Amino acid sequence: MSELPAFCRQADDGLVLFVRLTPKSSRDAIEGPAETADGRCHLKARVRAVPENGKANAALEKLLAKQLRVPAGSVSVTGGSTSRLKTVTVANADKDVLDRLSGFAAEK
């Protein structure tokens, strides 16, 4: 695979993405990469869903699956379920998924 964007890491079961989620937005969207104050890189995302009972996390999973063109079941929030900064795993990610992630990085 080619070089990974700064907001993602290779894992045994696929790719791990670091995402900053903004719930209760006016639209569902991936906004591209950004950095926290301490220099860590993440992918910014917005969803219309409210952050109650996992609704925003489910909306994030659905949005990423659609944007990466992978089955919804292969995207899951694996860390930070109650935080804005989330860890998301994309199972069985192939070169096409990596190319789409690199496209998000290029949008900045």
Short mmCIF file of C-alpha atoms in Angstrom, two decimals, residues 22-29 31 46-49:
data_model
loop_
_atom_site.label_atom_id
_atom_site.label_comp_id
_atom_site.label_asym_id
_atom_site.label_seq_id
_atom_site.Cartn_x
_atom_site.Cartn_y
_atom_site.Cartn_z
CA THR A 22 -19.19 17.13 15.56
CA PRO A 23 -22.75 15.92 16.24
CA LYS A 24 -25.97 17.93 15.77
CA SER A 25 -24.59 19.54 12.62
CA SER A 26 -26.64 20.86 9.74
CA ARG A 27 -25.27 18.15 7.43
CA ASP A 28 -23.38 14.86 7.29
CA ALA A 29 -19.89 15.42 5.88
CA GLU A 31 -14.29 17.80 6.17
CA ARG A 46 -19.96 16.14 11.03
CA VAL A 47 -23.25 14.30 11.45
CA ARG A 48 -26.82 15.47 11.95
CA ALA A 49 -27.48 12.85 14.62
#
